[in-house]
Coordinates of N, CA and C and ligand atoms in Angstrom, one line a residue:
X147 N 13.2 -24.0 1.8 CA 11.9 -23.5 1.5 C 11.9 -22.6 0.3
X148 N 11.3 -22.8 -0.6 CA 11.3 -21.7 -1.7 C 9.8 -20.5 -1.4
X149 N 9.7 -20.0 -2.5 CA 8.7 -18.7 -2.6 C 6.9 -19.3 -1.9
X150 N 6.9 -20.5 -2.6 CA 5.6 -21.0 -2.6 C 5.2 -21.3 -0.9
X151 N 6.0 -22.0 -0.5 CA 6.1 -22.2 0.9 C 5.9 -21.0 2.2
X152 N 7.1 -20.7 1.6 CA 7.4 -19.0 2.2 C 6.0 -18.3 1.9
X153 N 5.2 -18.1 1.2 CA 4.2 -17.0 1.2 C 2.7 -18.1 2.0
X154 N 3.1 -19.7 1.8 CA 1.8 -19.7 2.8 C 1.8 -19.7 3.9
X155 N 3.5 -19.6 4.6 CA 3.6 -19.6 5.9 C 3.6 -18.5 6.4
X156 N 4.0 -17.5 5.9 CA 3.3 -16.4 5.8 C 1.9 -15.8 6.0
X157 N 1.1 -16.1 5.3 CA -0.4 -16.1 5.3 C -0.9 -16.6 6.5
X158 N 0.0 -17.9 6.9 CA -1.5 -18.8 8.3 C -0.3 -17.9 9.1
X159 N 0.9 -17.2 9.4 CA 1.2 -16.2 10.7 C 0.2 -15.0 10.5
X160 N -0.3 -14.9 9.3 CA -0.9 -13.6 9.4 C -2.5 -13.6 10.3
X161 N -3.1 -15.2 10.3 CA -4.2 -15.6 10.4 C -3.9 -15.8 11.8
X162 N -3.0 -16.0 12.4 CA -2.3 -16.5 13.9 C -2.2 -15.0 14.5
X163 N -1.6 -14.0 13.9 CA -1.6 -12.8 14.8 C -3.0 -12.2 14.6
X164 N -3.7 -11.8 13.6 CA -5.0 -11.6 14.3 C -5.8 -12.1 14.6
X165 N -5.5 -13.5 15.4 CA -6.8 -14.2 16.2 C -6.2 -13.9 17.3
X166 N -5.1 -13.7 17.3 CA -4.1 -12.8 18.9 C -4.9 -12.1 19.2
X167 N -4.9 -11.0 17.5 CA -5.0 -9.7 18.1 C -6.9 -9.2 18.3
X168 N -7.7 -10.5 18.7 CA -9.3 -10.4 18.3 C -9.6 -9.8 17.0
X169 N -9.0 -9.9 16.0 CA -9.4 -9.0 15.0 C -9.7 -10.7 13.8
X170 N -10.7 -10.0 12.7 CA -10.8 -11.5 11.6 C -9.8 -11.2 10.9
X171 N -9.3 -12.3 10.6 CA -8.6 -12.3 9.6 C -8.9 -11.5 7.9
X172 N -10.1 -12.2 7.5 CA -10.6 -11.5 6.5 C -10.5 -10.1 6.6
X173 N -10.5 -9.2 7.5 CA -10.0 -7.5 7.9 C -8.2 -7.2 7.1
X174 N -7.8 -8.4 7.0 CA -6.5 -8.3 6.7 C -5.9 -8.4 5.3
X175 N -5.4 -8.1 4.4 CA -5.1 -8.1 3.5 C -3.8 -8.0 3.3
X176 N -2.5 -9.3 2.6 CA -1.5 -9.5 2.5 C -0.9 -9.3 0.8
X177 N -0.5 -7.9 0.7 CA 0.2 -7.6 -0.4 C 1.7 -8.2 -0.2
X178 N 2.0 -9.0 -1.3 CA 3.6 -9.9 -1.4 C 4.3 -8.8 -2.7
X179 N 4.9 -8.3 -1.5 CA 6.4 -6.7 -2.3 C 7.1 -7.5 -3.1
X180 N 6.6 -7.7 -4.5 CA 7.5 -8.3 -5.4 C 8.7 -7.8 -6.2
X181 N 8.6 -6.3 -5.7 CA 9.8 -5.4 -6.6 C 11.6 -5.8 -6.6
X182 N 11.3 -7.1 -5.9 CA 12.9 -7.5 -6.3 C 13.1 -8.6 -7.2
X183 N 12.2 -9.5 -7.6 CA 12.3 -10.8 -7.7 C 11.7 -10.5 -9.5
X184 N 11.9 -11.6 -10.4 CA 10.7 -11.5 -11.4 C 9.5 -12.4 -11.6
X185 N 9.2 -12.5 -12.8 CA 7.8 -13.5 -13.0 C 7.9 -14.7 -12.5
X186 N 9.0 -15.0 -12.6 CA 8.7 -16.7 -12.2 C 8.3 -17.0 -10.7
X187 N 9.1 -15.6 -10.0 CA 8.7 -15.7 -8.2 C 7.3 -15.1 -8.3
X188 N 6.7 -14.9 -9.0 CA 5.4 -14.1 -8.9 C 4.3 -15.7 -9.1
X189 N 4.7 -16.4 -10.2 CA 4.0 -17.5 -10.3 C 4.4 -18.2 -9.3
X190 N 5.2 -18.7 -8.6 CA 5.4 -19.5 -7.4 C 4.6 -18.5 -6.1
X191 N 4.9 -17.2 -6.1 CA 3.4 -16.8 -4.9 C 2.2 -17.4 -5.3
X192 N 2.0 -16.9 -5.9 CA 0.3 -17.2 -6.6 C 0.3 -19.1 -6.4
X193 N 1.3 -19.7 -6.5 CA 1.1 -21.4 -6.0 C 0.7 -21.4 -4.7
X194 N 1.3 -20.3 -3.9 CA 0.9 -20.4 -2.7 C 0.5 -19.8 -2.3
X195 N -0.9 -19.1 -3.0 CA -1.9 -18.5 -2.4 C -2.0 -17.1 -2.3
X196 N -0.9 -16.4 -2.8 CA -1.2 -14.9 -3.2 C -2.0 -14.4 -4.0
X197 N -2.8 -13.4 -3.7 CA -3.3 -12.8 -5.1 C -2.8 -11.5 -5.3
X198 N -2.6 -11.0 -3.9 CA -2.3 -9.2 -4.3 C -0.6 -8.9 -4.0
X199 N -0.2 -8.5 -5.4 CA 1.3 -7.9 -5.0 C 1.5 -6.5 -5.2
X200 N 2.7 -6.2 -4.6 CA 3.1 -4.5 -5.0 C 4.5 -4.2 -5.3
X201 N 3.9 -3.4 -6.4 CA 5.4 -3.1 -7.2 C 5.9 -1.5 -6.7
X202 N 7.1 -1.1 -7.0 CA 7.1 0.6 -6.5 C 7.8 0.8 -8.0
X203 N 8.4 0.5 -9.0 CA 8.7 0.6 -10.1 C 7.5 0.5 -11.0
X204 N 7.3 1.7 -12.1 CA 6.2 1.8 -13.2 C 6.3 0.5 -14.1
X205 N 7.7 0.2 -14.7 CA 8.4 -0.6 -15.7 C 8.3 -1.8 -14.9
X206 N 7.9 -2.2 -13.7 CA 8.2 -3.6 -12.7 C 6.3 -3.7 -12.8
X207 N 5.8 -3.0 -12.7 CA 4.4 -2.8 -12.4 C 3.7 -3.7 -14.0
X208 N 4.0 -3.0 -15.2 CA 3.7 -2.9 -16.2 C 4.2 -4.0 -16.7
X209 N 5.4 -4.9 -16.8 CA 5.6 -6.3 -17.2 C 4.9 -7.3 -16.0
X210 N 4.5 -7.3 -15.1 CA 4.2 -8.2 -14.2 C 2.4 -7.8 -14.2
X211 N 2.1 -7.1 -14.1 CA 0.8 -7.0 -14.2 C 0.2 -7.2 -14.9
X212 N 0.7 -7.3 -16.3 CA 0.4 -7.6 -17.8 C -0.1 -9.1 -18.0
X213 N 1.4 -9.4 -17.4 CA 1.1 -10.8 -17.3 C 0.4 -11.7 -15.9
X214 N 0.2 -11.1 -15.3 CA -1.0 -11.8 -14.4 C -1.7 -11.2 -14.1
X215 N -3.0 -11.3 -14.6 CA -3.9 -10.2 -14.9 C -5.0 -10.7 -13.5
X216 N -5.2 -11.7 -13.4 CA -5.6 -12.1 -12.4 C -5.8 -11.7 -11.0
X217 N -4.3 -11.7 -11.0 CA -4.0 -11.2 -9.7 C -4.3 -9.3 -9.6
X218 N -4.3 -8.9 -8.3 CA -4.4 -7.7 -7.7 C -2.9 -6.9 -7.5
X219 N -2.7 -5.6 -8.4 CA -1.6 -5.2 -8.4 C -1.7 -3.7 -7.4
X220 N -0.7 -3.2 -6.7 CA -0.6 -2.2 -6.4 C 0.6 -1.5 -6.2
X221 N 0.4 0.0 -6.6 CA 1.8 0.5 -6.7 C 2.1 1.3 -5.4
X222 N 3.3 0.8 -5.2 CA 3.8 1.4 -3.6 C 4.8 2.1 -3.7
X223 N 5.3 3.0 -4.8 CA 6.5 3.4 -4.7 C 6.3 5.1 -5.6
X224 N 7.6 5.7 -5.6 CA 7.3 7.0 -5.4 C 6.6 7.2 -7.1
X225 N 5.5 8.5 -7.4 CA 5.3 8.7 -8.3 C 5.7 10.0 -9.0
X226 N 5.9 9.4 -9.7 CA 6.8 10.8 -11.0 C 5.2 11.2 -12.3
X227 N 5.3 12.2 -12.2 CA 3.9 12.7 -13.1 C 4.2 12.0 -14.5
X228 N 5.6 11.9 -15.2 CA 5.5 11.2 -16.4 C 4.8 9.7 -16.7
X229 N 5.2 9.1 -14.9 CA 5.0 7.6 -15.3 C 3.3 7.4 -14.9
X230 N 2.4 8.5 -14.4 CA 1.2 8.4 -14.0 C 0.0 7.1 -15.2
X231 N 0.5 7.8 -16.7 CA -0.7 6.7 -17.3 C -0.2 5.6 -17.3
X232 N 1.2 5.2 -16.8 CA 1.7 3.8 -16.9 C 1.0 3.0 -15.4
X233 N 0.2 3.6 -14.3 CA -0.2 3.7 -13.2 C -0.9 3.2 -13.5
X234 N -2.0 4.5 -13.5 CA -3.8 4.4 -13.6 C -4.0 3.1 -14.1
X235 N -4.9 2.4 -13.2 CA -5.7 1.5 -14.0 C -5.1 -0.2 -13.8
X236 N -3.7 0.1 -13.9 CA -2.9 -1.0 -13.9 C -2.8 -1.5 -12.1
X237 N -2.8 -0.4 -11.9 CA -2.8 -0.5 -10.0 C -4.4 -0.3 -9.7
X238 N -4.9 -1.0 -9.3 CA -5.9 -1.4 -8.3 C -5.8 -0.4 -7.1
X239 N -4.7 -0.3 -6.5 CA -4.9 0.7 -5.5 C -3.1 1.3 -5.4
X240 N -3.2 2.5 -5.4 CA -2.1 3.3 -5.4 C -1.7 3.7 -4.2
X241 N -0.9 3.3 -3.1 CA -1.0 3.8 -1.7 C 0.0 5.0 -1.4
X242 N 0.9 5.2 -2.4 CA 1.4 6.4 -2.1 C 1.8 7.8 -2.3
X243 N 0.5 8.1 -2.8 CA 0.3 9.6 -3.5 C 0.1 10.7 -2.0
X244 N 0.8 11.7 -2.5 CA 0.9 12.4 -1.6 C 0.8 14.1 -1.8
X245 N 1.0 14.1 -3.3 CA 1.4 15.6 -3.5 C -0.1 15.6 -4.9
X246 N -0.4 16.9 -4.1 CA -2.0 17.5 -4.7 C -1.6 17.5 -7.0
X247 N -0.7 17.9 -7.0 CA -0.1 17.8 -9.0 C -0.5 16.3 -9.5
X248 N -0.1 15.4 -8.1 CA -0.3 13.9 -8.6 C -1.3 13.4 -8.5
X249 N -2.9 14.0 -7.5 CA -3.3 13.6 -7.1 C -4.5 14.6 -8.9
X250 N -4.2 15.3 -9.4 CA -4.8 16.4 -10.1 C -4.6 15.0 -11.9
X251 N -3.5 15.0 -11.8 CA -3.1 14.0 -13.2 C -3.8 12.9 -12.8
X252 N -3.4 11.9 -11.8 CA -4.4 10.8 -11.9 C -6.0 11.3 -12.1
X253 N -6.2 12.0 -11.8 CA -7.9 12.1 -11.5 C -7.8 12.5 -13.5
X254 N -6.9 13.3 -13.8 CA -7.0 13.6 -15.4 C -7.0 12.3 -16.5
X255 N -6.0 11.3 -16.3 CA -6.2 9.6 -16.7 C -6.9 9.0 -16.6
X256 N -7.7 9.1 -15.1 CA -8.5 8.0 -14.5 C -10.0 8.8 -15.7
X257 N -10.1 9.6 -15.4 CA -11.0 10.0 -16.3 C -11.5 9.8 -17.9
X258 N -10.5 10.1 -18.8 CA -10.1 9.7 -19.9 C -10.4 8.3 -20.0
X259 N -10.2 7.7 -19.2 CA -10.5 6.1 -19.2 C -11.1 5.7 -18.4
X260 N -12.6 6.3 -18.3 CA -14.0 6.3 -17.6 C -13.7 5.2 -16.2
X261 N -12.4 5.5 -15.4 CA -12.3 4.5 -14.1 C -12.0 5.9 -13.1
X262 N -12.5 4.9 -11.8 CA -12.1 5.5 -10.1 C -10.9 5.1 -10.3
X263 N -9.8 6.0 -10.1 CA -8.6 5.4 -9.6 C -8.9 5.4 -7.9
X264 N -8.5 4.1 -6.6 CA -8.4 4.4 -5.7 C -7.0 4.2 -5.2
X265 N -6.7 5.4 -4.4 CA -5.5 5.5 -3.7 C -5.6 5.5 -2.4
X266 N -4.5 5.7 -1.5 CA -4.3 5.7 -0.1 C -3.1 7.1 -0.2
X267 N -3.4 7.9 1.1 CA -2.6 9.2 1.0 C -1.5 8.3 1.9
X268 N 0.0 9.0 1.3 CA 0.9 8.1 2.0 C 1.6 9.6 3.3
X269 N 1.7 9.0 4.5 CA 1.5 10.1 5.6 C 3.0 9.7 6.5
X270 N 3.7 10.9 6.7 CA 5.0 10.7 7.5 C 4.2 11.0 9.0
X271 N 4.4 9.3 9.1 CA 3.8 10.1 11.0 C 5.0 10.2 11.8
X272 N 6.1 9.6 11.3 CA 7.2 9.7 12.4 C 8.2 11.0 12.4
X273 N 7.1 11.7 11.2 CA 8.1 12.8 11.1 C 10.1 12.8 10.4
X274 N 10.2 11.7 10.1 CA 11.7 11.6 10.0 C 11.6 12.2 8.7
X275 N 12.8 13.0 8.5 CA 13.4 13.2 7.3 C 13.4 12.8 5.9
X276 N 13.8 11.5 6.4 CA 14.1 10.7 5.1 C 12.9 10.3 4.6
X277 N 11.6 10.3 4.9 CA 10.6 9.5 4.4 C 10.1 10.8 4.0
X278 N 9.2 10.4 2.9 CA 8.2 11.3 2.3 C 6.7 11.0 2.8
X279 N 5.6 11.6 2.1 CA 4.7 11.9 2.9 C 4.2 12.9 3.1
X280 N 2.9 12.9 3.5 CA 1.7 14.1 4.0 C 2.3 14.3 5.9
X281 N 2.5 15.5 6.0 CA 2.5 15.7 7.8 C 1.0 15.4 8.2
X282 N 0.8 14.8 9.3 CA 0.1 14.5 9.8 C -1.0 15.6 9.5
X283 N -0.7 17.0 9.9 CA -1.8 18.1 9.9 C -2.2 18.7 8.5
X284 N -1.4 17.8 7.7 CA -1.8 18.2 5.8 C -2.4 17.5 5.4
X285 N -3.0 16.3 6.3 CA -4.0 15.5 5.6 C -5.6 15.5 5.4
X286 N -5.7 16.3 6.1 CA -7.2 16.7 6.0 C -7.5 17.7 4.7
X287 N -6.4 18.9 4.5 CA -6.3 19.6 3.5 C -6.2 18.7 1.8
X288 N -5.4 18.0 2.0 CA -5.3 16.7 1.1 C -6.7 16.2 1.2
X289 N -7.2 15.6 1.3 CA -8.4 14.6 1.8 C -9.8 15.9 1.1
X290 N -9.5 17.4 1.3 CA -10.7 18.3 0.8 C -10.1 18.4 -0.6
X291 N -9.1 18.3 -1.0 CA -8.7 18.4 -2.3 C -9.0 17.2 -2.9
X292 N -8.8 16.1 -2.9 CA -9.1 14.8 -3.6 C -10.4 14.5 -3.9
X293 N -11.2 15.2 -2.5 CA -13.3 15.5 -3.0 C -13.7 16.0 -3.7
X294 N -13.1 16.8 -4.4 CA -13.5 17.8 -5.6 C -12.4 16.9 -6.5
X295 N -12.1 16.2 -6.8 CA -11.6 15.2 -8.0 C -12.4 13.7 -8.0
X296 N -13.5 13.9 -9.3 CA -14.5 12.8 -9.5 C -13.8 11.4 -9.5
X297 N -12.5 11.1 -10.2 CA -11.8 9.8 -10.9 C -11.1 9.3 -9.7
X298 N -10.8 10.3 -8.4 CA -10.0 9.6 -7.4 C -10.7 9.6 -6.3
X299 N -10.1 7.9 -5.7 CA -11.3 7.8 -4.4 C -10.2 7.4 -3.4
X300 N -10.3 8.6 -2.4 CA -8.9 8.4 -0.8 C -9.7 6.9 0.1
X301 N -9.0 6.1 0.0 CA -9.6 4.4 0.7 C -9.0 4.5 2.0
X302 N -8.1 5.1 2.3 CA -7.0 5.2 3.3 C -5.9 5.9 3.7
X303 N -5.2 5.3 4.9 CA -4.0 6.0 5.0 C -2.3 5.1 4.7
X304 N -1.7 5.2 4.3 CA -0.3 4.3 4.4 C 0.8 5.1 5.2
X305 N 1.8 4.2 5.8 CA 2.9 5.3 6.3 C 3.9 3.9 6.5
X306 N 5.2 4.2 6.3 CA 6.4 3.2 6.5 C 6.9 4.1 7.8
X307 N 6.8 2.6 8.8 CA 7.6 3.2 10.1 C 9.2 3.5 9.8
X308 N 9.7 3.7 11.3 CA 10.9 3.7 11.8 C 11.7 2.5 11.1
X309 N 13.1 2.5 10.6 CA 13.5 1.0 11.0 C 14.2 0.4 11.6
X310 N 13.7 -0.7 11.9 CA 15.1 -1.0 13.3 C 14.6 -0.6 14.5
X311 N 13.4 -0.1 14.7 CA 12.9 0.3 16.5 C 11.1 -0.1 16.6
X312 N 11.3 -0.9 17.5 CA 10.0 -1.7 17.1 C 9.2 -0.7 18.1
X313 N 9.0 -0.2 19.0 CA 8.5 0.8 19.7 C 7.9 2.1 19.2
X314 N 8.8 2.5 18.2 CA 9.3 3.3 17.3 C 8.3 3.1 16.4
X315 N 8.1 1.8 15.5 CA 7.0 1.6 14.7 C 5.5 1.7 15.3
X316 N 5.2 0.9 16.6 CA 4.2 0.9 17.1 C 3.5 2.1 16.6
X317 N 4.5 3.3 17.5 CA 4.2 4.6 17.8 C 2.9 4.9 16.2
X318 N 4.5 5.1 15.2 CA 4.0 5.6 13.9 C 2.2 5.0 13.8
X319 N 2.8 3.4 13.7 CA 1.4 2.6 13.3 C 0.2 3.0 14.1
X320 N 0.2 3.5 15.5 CA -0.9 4.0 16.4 C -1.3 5.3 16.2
X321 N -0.4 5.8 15.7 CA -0.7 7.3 15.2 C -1.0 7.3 14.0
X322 N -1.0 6.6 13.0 CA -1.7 6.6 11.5 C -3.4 5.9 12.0
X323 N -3.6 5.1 13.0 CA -4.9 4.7 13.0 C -5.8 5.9 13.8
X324 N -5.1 6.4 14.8 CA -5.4 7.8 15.5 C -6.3 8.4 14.4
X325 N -5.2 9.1 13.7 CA -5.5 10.4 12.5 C -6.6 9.4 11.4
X326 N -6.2 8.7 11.2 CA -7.7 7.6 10.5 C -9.2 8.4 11.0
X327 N -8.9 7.3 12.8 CA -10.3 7.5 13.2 C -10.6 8.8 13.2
X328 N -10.0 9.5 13.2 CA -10.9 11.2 13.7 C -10.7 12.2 12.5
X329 N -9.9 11.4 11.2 CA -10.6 12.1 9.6 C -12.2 11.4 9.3
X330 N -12.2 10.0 9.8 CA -13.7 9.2 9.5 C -14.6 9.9 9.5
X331 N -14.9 10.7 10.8 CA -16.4 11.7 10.9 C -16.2 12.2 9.7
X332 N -15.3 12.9 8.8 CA -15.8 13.8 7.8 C -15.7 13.1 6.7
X333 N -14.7 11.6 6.7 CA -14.2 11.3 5.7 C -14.5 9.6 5.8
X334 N -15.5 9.1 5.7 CA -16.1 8.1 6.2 C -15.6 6.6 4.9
X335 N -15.3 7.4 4.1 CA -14.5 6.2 3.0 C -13.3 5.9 3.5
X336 N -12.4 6.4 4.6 CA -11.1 5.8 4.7 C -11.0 4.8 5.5
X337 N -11.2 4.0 5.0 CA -11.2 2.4 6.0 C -10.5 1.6 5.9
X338 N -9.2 1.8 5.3 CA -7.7 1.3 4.9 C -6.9 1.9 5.6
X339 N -5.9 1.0 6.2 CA -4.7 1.2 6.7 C -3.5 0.4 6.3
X340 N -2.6 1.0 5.3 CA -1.6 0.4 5.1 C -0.2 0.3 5.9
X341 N 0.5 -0.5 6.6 CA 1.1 -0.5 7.2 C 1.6 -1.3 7.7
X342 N 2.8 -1.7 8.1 CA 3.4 -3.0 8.1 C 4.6 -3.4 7.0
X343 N 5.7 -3.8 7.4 CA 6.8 -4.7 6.3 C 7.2 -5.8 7.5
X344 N 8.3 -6.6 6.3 CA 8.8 -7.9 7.2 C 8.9 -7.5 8.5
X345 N 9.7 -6.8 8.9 CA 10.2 -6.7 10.3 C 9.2 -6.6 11.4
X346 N 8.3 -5.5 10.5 CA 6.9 -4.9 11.9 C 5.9 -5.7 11.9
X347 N 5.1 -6.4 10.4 CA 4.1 -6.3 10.2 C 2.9 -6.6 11.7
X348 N 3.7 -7.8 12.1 CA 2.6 -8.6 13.9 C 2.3 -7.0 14.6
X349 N 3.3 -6.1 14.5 CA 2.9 -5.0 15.5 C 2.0 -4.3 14.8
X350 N 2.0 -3.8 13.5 CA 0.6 -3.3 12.6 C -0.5 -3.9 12.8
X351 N -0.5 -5.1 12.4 CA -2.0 -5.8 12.7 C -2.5 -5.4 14.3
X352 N -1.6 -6.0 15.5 CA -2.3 -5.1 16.3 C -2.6 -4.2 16.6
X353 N -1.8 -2.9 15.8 CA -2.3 -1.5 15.8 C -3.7 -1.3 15.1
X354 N -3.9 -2.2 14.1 CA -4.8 -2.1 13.2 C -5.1 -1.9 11.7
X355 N -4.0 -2.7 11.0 CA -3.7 -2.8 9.9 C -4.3 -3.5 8.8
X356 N -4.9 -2.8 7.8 CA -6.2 -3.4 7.0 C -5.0 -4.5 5.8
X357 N -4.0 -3.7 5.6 CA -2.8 -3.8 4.5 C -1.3 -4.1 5.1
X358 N -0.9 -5.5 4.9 CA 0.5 -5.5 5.1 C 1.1 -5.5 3.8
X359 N 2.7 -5.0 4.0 CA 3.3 -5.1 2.4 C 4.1 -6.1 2.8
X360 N 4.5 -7.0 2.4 CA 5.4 -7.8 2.8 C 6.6 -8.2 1.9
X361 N 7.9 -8.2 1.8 CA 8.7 -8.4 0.5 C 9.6 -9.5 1.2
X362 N 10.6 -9.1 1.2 CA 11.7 -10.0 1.8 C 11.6 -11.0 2.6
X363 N 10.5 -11.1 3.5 CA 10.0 -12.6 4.5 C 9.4 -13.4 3.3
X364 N 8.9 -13.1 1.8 CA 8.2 -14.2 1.4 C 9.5 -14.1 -0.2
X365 N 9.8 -12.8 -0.6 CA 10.9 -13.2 -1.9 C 12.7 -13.5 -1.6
X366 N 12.9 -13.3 -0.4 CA 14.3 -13.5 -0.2 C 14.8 -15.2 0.3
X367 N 15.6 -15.5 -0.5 CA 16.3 -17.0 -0.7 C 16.9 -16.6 0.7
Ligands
LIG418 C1 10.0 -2.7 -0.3 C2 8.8 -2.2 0.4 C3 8.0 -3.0 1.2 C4 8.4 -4.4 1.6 O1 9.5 -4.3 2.5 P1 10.1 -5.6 3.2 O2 10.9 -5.1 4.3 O3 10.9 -6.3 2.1 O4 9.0 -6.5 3.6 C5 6.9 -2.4 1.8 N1 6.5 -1.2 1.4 C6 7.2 -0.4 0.6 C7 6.7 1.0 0.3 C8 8.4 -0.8 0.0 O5 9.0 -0.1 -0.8

């Protein structure tokens, strides 16, 4: 099976777990994590039905987005204030801004070049160490900071589970849609949930996953 295959089989599981999970499919949205592969596997997605991918490299973002303009890009990977105007604009939706400096410069770019940047605040619900991220209880603080910046619009929340403990992810994935529903009263644009990779994604969707990322189930030989 190559890429093309791989990403529509992909797609009708995705259509298969939320009719499981009573949810429409169209609620679902399948970003293909292309940051390992290059253009040619990008044009073999797109044979099979992709339109939205995510890069977490500025320099992976900027040659691939260039060239398929078409398609829906999104940056999922950490942001460094240098590489911000290589960002803006090029990403459709940014899901992992986290720190208020970053969230101050995009709104400074996005402006300059009369666009909304939208992003998603990327949130440690598991608490682990190694992940970065908003704590759970900094996200509302975040969320009043980004309202007083015209150029950036908060669509959602993102968070990368545990890996390796599927219980473990649930948890995280139930607890990102938690802190969702009960920022909504105040914060009624967050109707994105990013969440999900190869291993978890079926458990996201039925937590409630607007955004899967998917990389290695649809780019790995
Ligand atoms: C690489 C990556 C993914 C995709 O992970 P896979 O396990 O390959 O599906 C999703 N989200 C982020 C933020 C990533 O860096």
């Amino acid at each position: 099976m190559g890429t093309k295959e791989r990403y529509s089989e992909i797609a009708a599981e995705v259509v298969a777990a939320c009719e499981r999970a009573g949810r429409a499919p169209e609620e679902v949205t399948v970003v293909a994590v292309s940051k390992t592969v290059g253009p040619d596997e990008v044009a073999n997605a797109i044979a099979g039905g992709a339109r939205n991918f995510g890069e977490n490299r500025p320099d992976q973002l900027m040659l691939k987005a260039d060239q398929f303009t078409d398609a829906t890009w999104h940056f999922i990977g950490n942001i460094q204030s240098r590489r911000i105007r290589d960002i803006v604009g090029r990403a459709t939706l940014v899901h992992s801004l986290f720190e208020e400096r970053h969230a101050r410069k995009i709104d400074e770019v996005a402006r300059e070049r009369g666009i909304v940047q939208d992003v998603l605040l990327e949130v440690n619900v598991s608490g682990e160490e190694s992940k970065s991220g908003l704590a759970p209880a900094d996200v509302r603080a975040m969320l009043q900071t980004c309202a007083e910046l015209p150029n950036v619009r908060v669509r959602g929340l993102m968070t990368m589970a545990p890996l390796g403990d599927m219980e473990a992810a649930r948890a995280a994935f139930y607890g990102l849609r938690e802190l969702r529903d009960e920022l909504q009263a105040d914060f009624p644009g967050l109707t994105e949930l990013s969440m999900g990779m190869t291993d978890d994604w079926p458990i996201a969707i039925e937590e409630g996953a607007t955004i899967v990322r998917i990389g290695r189930a649809i780019f790995q030989q």
